[in-house]
Coordinates of C-alpha atoms (C1' of nucleotides) in Angstrom, one line a residue:
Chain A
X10 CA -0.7 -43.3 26.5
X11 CA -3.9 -44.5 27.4
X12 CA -2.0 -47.3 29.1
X13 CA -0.4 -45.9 31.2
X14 CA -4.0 -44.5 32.4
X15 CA -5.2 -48.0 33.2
X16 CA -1.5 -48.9 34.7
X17 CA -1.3 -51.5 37.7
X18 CA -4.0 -49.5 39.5
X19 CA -5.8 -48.6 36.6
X20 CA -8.4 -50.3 37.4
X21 CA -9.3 -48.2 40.1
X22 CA -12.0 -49.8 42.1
X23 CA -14.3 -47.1 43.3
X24 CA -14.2 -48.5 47.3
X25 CA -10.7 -47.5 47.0
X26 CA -9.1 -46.2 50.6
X27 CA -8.6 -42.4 49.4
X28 CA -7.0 -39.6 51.3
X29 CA -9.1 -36.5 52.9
X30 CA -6.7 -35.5 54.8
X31 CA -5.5 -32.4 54.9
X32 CA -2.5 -31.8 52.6
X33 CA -4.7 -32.7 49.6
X34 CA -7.4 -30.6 50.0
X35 CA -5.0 -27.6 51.1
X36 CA -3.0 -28.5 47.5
X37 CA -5.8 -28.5 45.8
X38 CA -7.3 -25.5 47.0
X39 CA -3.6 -23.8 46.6
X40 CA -3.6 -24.7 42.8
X41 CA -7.1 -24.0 42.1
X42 CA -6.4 -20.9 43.2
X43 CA -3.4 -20.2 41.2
X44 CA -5.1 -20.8 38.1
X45 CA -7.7 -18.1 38.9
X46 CA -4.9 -15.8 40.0
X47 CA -3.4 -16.8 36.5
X48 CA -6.1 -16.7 34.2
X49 CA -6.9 -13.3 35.5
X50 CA -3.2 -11.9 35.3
X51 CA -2.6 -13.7 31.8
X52 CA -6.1 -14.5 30.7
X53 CA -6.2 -17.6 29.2
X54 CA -3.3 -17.7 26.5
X55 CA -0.9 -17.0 29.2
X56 CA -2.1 -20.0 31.2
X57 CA 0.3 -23.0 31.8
X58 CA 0.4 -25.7 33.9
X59 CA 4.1 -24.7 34.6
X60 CA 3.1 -21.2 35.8
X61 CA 0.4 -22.4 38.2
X62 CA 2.5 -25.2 39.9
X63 CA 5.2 -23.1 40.5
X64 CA 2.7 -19.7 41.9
X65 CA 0.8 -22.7 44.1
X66 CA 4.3 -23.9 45.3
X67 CA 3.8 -27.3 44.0
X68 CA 5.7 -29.1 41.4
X69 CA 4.4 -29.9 37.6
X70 CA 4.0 -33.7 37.9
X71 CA 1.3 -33.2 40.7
X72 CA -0.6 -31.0 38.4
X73 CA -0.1 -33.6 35.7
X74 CA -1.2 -36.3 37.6
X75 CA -4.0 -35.0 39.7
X76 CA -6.0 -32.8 36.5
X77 CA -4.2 -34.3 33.3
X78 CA -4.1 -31.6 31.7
X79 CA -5.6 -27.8 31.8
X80 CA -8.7 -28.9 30.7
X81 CA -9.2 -31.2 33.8
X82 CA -7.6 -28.2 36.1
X83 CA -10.4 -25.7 34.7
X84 CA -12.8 -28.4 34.9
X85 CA -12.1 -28.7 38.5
X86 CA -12.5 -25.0 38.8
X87 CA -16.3 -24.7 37.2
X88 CA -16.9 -27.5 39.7
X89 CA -15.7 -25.4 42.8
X90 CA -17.4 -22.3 41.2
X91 CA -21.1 -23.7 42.1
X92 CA -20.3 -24.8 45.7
X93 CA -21.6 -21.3 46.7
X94 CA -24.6 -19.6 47.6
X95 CA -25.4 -17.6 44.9
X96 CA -29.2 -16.4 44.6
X97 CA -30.8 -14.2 42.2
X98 CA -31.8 -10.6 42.8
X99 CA -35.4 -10.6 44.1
X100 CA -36.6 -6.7 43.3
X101 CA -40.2 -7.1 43.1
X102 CA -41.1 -7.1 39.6
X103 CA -40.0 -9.2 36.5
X104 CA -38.1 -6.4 34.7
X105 CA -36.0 -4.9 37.5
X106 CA -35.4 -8.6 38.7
X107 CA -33.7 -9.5 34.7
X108 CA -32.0 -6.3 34.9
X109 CA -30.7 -7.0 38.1
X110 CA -29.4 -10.1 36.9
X111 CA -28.2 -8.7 33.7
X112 CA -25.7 -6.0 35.3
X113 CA -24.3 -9.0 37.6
X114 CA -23.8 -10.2 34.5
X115 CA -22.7 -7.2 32.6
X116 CA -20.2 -6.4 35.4
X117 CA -19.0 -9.9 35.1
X118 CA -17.8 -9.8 31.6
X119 CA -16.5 -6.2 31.8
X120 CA -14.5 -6.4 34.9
X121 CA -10.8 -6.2 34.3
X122 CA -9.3 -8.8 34.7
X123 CA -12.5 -10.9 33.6
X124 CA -11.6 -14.6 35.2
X125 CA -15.8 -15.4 33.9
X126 CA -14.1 -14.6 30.0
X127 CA -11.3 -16.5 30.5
X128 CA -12.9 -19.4 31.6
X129 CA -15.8 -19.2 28.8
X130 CA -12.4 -19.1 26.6
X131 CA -10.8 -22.1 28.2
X132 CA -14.0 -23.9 27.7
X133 CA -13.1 -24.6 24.1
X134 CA -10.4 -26.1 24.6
X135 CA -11.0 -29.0 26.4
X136 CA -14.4 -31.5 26.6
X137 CA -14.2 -31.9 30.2
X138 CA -14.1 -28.2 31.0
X139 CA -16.4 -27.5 28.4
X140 CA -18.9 -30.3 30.2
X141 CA -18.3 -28.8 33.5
X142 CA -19.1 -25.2 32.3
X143 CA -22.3 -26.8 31.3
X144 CA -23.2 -28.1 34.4
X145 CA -22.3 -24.7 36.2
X146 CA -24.6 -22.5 33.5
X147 CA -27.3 -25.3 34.0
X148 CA -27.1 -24.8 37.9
X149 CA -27.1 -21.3 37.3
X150 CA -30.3 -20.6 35.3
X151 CA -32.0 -23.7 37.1
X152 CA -31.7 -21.2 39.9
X153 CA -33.0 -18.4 38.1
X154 CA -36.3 -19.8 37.3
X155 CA -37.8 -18.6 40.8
X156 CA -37.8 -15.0 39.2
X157 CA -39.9 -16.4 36.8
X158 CA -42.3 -18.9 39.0
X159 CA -42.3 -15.3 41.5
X160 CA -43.7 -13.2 38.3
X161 CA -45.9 -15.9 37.7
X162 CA -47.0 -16.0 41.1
X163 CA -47.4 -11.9 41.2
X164 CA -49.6 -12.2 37.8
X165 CA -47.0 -10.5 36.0
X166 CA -47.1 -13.5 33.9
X167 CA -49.3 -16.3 32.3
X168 CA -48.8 -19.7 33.9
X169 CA -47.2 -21.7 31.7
X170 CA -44.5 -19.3 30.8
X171 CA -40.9 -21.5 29.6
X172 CA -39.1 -20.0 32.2
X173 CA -35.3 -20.8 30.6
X174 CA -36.5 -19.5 27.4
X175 CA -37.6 -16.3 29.3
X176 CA -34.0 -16.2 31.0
X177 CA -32.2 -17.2 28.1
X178 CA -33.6 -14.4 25.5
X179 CA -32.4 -12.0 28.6
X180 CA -29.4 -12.5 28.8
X181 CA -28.4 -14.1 25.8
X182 CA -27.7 -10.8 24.5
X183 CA -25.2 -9.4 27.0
X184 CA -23.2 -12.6 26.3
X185 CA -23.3 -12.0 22.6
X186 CA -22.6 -8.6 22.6
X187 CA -19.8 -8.9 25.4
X188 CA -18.3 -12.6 24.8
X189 CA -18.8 -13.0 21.0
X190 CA -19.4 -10.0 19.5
X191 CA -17.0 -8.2 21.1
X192 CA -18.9 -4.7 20.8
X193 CA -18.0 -2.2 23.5
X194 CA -19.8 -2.0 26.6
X195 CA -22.7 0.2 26.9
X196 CA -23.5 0.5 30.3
X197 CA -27.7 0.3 29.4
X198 CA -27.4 -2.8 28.1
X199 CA -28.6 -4.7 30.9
X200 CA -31.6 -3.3 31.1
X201 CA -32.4 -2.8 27.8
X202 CA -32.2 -6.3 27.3
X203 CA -34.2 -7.1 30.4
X204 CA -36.8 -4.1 29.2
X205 CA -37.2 -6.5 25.8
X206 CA -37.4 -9.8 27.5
X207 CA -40.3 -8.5 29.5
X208 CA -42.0 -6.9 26.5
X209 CA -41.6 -10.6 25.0
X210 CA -42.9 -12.0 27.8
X211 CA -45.8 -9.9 28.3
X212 CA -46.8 -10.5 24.9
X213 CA -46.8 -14.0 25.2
X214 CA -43.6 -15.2 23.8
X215 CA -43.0 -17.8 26.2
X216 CA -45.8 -19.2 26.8
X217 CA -45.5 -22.8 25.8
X218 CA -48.6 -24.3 24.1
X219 CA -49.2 -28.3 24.9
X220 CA -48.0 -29.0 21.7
X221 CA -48.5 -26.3 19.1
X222 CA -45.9 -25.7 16.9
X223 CA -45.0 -21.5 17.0
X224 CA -44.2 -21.1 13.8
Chain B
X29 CA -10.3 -10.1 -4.1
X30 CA -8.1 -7.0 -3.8
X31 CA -7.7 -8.3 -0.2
X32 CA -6.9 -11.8 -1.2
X33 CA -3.7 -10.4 -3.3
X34 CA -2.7 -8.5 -0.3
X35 CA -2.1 -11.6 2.1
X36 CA -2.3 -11.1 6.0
X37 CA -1.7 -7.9 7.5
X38 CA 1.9 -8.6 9.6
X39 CA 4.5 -8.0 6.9
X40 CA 3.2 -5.4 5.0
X41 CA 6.7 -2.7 4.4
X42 CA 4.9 0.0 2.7
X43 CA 7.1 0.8 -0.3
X44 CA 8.2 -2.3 -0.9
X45 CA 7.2 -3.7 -3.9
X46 CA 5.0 -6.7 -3.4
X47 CA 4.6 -9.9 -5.5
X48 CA 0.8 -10.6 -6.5
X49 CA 2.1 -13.3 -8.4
X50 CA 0.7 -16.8 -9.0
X51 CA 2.8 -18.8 -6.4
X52 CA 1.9 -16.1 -3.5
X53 CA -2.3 -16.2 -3.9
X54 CA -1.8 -20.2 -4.9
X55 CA 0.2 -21.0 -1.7
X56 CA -2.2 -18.8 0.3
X57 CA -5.2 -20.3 -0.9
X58 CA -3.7 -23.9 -0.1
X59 CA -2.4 -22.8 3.1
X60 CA -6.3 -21.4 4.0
X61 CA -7.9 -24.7 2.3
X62 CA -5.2 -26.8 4.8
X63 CA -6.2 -24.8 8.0
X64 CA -10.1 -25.4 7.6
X65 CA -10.2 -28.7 6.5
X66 CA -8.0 -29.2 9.6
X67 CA -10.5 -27.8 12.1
X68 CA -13.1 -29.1 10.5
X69 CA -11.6 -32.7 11.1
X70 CA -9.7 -32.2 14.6
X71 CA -11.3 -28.9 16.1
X72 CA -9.4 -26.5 17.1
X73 CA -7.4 -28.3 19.8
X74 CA -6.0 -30.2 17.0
X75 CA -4.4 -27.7 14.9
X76 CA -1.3 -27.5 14.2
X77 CA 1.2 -25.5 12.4
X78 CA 2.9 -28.5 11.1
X79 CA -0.4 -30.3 10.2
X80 CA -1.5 -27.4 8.5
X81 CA 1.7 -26.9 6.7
X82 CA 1.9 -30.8 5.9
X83 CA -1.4 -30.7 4.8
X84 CA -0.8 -27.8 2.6
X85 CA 2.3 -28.9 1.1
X86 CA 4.2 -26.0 2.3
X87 CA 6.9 -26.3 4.7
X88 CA 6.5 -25.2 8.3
X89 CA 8.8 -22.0 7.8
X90 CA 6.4 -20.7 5.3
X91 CA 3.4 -20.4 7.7
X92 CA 5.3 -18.8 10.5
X93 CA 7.1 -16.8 8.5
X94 CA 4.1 -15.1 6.4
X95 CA 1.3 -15.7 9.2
X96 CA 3.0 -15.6 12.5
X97 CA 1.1 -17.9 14.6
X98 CA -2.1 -19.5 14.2
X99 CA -3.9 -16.6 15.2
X100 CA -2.6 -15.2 12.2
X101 CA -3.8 -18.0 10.4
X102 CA -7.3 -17.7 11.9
X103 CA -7.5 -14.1 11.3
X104 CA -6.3 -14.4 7.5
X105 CA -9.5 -17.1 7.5
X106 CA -12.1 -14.7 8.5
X107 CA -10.7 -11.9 6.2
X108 CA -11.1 -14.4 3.6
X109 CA -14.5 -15.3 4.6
X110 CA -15.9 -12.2 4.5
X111 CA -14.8 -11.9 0.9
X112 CA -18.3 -13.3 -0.4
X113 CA -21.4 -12.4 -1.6
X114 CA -23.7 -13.5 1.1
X115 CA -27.1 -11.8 1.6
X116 CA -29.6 -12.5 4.0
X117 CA -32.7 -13.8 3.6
X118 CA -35.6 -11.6 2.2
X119 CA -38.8 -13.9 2.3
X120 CA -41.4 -10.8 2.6
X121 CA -42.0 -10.7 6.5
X122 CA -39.9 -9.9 9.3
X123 CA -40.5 -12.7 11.4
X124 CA -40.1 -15.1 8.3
X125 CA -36.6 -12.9 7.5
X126 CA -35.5 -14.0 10.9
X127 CA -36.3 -17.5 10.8
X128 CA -34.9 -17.7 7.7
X129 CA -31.8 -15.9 9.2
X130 CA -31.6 -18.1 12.5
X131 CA -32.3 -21.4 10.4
X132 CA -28.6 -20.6 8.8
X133 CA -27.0 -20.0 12.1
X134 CA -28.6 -23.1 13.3
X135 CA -27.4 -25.0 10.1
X136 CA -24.2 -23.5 10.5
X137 CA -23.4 -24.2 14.4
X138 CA -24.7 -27.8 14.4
X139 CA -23.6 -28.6 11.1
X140 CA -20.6 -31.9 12.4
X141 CA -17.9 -30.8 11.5
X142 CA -18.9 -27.0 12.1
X143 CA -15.5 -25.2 11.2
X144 CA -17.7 -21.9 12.7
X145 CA -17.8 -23.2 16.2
X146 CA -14.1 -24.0 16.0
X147 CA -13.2 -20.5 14.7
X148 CA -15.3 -19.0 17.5
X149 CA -13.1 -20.9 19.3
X150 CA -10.2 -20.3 18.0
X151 CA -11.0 -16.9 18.1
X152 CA -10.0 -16.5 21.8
X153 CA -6.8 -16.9 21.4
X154 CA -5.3 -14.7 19.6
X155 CA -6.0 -10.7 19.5
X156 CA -5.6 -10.9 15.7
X157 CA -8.2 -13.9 15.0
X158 CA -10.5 -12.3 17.7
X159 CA -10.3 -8.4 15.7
X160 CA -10.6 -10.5 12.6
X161 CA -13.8 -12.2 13.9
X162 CA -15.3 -8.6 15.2
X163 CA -15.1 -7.6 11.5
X164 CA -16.4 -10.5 10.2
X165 CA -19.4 -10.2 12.1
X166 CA -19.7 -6.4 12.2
X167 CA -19.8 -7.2 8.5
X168 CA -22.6 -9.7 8.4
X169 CA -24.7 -7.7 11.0
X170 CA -24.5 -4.2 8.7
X171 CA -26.0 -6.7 6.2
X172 CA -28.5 -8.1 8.0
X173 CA -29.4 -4.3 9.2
X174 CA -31.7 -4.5 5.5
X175 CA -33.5 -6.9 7.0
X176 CA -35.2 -4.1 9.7
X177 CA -35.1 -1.9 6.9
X178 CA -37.0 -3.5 4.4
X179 CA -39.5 -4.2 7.6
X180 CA -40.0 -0.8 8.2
X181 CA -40.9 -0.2 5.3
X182 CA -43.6 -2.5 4.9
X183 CA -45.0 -0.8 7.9
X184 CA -44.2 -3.8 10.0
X185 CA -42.2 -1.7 12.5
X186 CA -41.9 1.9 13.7
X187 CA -39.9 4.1 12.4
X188 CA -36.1 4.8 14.7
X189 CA -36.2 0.8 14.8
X190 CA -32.8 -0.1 16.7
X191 CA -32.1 -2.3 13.8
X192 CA -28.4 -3.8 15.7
X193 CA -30.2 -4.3 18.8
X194 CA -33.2 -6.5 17.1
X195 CA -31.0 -8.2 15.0
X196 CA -29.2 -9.1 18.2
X197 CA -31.8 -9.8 20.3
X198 CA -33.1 -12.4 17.4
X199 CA -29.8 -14.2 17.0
X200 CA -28.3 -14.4 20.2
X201 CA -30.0 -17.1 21.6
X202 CA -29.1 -19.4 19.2
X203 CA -25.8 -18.7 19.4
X204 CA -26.2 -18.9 23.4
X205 CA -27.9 -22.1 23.4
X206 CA -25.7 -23.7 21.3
X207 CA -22.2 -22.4 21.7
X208 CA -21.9 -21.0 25.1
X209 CA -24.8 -23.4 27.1
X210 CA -24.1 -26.4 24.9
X211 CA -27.5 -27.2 25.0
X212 CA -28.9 -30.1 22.6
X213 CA -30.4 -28.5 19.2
X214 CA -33.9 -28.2 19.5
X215 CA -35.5 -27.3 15.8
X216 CA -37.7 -24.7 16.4
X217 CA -35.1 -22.8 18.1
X218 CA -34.4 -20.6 15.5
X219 CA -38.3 -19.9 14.5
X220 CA -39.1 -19.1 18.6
X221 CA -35.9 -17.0 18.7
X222 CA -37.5 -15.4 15.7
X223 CA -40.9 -14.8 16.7
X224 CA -39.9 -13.6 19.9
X225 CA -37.7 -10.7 18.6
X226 CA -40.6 -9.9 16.7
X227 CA -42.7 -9.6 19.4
X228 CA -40.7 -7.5 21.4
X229 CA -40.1 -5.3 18.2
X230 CA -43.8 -5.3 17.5
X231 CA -44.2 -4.1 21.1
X232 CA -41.5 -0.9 20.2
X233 CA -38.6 -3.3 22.3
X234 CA -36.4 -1.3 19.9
X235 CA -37.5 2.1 18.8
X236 CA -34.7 4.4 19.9
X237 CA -35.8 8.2 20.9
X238 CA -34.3 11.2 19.3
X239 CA -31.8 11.8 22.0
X240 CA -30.1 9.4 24.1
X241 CA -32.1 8.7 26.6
X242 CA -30.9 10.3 30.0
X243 CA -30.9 8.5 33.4
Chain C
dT26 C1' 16.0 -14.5 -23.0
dG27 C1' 18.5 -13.1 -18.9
dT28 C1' 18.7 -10.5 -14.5
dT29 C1' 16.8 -9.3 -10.2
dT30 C1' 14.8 -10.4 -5.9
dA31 C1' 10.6 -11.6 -3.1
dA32 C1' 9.2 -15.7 -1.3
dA33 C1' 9.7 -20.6 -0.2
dG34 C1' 12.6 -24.6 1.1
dC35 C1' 15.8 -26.6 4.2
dA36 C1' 18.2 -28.0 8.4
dA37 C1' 19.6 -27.2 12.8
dC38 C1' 18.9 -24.9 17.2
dG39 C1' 16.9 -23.5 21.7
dA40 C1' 12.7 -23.3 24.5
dT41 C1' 8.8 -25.3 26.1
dT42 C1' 5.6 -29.2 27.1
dG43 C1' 4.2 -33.5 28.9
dT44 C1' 5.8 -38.2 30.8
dC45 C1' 8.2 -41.6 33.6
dG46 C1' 10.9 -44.0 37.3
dC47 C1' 12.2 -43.4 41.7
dA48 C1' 12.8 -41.3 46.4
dC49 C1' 10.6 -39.0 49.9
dT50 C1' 6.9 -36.8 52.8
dA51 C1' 3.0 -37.0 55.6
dG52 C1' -1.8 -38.6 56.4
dT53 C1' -4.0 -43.0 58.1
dG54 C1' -4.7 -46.8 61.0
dG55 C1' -2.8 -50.2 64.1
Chain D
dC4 C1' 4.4 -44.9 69.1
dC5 C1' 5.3 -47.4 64.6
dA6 C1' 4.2 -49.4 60.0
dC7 C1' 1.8 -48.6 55.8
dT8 C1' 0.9 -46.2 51.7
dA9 C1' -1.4 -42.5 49.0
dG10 C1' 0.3 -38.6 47.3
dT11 C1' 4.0 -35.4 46.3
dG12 C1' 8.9 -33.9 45.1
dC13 C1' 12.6 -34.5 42.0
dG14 C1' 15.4 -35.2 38.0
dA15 C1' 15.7 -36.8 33.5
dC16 C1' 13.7 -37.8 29.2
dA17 C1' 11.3 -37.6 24.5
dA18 C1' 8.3 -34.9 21.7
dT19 C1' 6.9 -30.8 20.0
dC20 C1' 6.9 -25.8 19.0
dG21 C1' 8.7 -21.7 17.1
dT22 C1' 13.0 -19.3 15.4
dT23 C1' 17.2 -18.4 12.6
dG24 C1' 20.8 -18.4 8.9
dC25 C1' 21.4 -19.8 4.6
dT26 C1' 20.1 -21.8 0.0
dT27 C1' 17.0 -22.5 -3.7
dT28 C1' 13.0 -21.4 -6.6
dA29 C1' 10.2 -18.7 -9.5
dA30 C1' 7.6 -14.4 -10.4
dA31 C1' 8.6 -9.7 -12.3
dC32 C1' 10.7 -6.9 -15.6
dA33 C1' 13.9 -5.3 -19.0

DNA sequence: TGTTTAAAGCAACGATTGTCGCACTAGTGG
DNA sequence: CCACTAGTGCGACAATCGTTGCTTTAAACA
């Protein structure tokens, strides 16, 4: 198995002559796209390597070989996912900013077909998505931190405020309520949640001592 | 109990007379034993019917037959699950209720192997597992709900306390953090998580007015 | 104790999944 | 323009998954 990995070129020295050109960024792009297409058709149960080599036109043993296995074919997706330019909703004010960014989210999860679900789904299934998810949701809040450094900034908040916590306790409970939970979506949510991560905030909850404990 | 006798939900021909008898609830309860020791050592990528069926010393028919698929399987789990006596933590304060609370779901998500991270999993894949899991939490939430109760009534919090919401808002970033984001465990998640929901509580986060609030 | 009959065991099957060797296409560089 | 070769297409293969008809076991009841 692993073998046949490290075969003959196995080795794979990293100043390897690869290939730009164009028929293997067009394939990729082609398959990449048909597993969105599928996971949003079938969701992720209904997601087969067969099924997005034959809607990309391109046979199973280039799937196989190029991304292994789904895991590496979603992984490949996250990846693509944060080569945009995404920025965070700048209102004017902490709480309209996180419920700004909560109803992105919110519509996210709730849209029908939701390809965000079925790749949080697909996620558990394989350590290389799952690590590539990861790096995506890190990019993702690491870019949400200018609504906090902005409150800051406006006085809306004490220096020295954790701004992932702050972002975290958010929209932590849209995901919970939406991905987990599985509750029904109720369309003030998002700024509910936003309305208590502000409270928090305002009262302090994230402001992050030198070294005292907060329990 | 009752619900242990009655098996999984699929085959259920109303009049038909049933067998509670020894060899049913004795193969069940091997067959549920099999399928989380099996996720707790492989995950959920590595189970398998046969393993599970192997493991049980069933064979393979048996499973598919009474249980379908492994959803099935996964859903009988959580039914079973919720057949305990659990209660949450009552340690005099809210805050200190909640730490307790989020100290168990910390336990419980980093614990190696956690067989709750792989039903979470598990649970999206299969409709069945995933209702099974709604009920299994809407369970332990309505039992938690004493929790803002007992609160209240200490005068801790105002009365038309949203008690779902706070109980929420408490828990979800744990489970964010360490399910969804994948983050490292940090220790004093659970106690910040904690005193944060409190905050916001403190602060009326969650008091709900009479009517539903227009727009 | 004997009869009845759910439920489990068993073996074989079709369908699907993933792998391998080889031929071929099309970028890449001369 | 031609030679080279990474990357793809193709077909066949083993392994696994889930199903089906039938037989056997054992709980339920007289």
């Amino acid at each position: 198995m692993t073998a046949a990995d490290l075969g003959p070129e196995g080795t794979r020295p990293p100043p390897t002559r690869r290939r730009p050109g164009g028929r293997t960024a067009r394939i990729r792009q082609q398959v990449l796209d048909a597993v969105v297409a599928e996971l949003g058709e079938h969701g992720y149960d209904g997601l087969t390597t067969d099924a997005v080599a034959a809607r990309a036109g391109v046979h199973r043993t280039t799937v196989y070989r190029r991304w292994g296995d789904v895991g590496g074919l979603l992984a490949d997706v996250f990846d693509a996912a944060s080569d945009d330019d995404w920025q965070p909703p700048d209102t004017g004010s902490l709480e309209s900013d996180l419920a700004a960014l909560n109803q992105e989210i919110h519509a996210a999860l709730t849209a029908r077909p939701s390809v965000v679900t079925a790749l949080i789904a697909a996620s558990f299934r394989s350590e290389k998505a799952a690590q590539a998810q990861q790096r995506l949701w890190e990019d993702r809040y690491a870019r949400c931190e200018v609504i906090v450094s902005r409150a800051v900034r406006r006085g809306e908040l004490p220096p020295r405020t954790d701004a992932r916590r702050l972002l975290v306790a958010a929209t932590a409970p849209l995901y919970h309520q939406l991905v987990l939970l599985r509750t029904t979506p109720d369309p003030h949510m998002p700024g509910q949640a936003a309305r208590t991560a502000a409270l928090a905030a305002a009262a302090g909850a994230f402001t992050e001592p030198p070294s005292t404990r907060g329990a």
